[in-house]
Coordinates of N, CA and C in Angstrom, one line a residue:
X67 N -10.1 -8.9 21.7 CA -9.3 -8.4 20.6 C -10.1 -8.2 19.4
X68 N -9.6 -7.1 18.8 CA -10.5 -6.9 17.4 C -9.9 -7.5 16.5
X69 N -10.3 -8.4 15.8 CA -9.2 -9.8 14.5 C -9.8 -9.0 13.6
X70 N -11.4 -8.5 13.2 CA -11.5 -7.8 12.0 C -10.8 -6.8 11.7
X71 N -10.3 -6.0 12.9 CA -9.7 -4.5 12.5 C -8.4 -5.3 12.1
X72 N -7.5 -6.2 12.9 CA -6.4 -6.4 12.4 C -5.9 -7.3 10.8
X73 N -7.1 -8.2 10.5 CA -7.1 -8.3 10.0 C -7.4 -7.4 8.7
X74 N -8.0 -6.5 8.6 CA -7.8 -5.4 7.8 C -6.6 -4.3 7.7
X75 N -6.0 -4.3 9.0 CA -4.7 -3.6 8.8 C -3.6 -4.7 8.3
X76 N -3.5 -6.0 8.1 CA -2.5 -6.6 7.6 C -3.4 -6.7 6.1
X77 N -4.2 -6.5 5.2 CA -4.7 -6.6 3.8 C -4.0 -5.4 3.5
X78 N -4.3 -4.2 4.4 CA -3.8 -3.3 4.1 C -2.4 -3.0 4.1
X79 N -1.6 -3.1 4.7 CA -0.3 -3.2 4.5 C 0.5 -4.4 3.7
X80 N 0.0 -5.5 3.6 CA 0.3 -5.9 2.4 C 0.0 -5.4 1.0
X81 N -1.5 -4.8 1.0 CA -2.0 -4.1 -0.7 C -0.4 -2.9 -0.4
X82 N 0.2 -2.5 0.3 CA 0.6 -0.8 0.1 C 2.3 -1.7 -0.3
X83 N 2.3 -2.6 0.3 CA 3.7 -3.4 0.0 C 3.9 -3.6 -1.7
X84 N 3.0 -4.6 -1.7 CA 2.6 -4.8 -3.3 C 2.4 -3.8 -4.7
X85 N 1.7 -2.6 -3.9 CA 1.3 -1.6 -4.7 C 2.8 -1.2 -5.0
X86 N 4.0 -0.5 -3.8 CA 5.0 -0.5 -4.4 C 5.9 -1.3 -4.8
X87 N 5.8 -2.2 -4.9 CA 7.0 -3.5 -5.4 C 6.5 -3.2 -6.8
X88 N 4.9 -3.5 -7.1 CA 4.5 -3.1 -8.5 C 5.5 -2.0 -9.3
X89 N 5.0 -0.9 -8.5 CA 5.3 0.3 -9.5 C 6.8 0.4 -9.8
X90 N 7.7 -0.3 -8.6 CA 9.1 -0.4 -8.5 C 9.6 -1.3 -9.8
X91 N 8.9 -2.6 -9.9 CA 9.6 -3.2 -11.0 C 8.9 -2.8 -12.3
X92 N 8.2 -1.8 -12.8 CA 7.8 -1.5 -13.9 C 9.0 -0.7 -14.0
X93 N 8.7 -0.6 -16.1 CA 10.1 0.4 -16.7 C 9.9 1.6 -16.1
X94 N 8.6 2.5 -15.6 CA 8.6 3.7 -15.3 C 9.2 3.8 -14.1
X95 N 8.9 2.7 -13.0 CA 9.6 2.9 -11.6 C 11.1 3.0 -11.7
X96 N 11.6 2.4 -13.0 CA 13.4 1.8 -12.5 C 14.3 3.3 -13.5
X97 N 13.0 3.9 -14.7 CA 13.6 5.1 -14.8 C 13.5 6.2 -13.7
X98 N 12.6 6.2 -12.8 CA 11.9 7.2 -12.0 C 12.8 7.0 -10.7
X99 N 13.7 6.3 -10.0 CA 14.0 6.1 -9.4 C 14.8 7.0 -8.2
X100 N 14.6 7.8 -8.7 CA 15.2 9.6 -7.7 C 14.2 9.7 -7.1
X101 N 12.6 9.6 -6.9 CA 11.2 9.6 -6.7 C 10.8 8.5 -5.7
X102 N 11.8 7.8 -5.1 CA 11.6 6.6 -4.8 C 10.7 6.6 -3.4
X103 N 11.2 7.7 -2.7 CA 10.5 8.2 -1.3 C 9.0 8.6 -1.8
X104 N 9.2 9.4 -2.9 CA 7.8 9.9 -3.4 C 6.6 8.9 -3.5
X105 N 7.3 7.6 -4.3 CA 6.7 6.8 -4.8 C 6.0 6.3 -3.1
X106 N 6.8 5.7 -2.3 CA 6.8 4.8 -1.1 C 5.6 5.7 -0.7
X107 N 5.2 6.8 -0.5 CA 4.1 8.0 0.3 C 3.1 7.9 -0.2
X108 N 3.0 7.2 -1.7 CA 1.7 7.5 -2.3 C 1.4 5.8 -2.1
X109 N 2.3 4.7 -1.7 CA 1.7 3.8 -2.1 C 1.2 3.4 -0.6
X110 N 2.1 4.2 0.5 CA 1.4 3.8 1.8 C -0.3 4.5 1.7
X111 N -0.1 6.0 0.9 CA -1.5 6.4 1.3 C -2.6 5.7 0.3
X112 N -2.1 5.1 -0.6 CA -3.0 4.2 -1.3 C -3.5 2.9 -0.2
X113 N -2.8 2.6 0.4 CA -2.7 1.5 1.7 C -3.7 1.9 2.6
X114 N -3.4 3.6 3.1 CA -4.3 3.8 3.9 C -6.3 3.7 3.5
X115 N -5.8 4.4 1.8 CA -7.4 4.7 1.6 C -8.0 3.0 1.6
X116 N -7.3 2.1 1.0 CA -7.7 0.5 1.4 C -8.2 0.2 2.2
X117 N -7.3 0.8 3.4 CA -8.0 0.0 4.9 C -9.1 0.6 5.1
X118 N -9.3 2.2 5.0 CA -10.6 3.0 5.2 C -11.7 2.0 4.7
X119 N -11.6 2.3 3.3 CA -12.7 1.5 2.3 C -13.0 -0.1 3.3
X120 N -12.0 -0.7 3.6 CA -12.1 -1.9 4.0 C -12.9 -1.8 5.4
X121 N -12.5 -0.8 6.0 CA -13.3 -0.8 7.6 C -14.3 -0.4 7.1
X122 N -15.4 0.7 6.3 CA -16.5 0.9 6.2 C -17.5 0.4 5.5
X123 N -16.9 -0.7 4.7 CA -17.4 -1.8 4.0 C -17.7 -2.9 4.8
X124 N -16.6 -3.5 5.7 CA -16.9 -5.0 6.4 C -17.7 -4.5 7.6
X125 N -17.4 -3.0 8.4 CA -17.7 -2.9 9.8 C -18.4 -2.4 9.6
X126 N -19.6 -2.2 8.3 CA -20.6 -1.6 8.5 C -21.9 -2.1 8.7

């Protein structure tokens, strides 16, 4: 079993969790709130570019 890869997909999915809980409880998230799907898209692909950076950093 790969533990490095998984453990990089759970950093990652926790950073993409966090990233939007962040932006959700700032003033701009709770005015922006129509955007909310919007918001969730950028913070998974923010998640994804993490894990990238994270596999070609550790697995290199």
């Amino acid at each position: 079993m790969d533990w490095t890869g998984l453990i990089i997909n759970l950093i990652a999915i926790f950073a993409g969790l966090f990233i939007y809980i962040g932006i959700s409880n700032t003033q701009w998230g709770r005015d922006h709130e129509e955007y909310q799907y919007a918001i969730m898209l950028a913070a998974v692909l923010a998640a994804c570019l993490i894990g990238g950076v994270l596999r070609m950093v550790i697995l290199m």
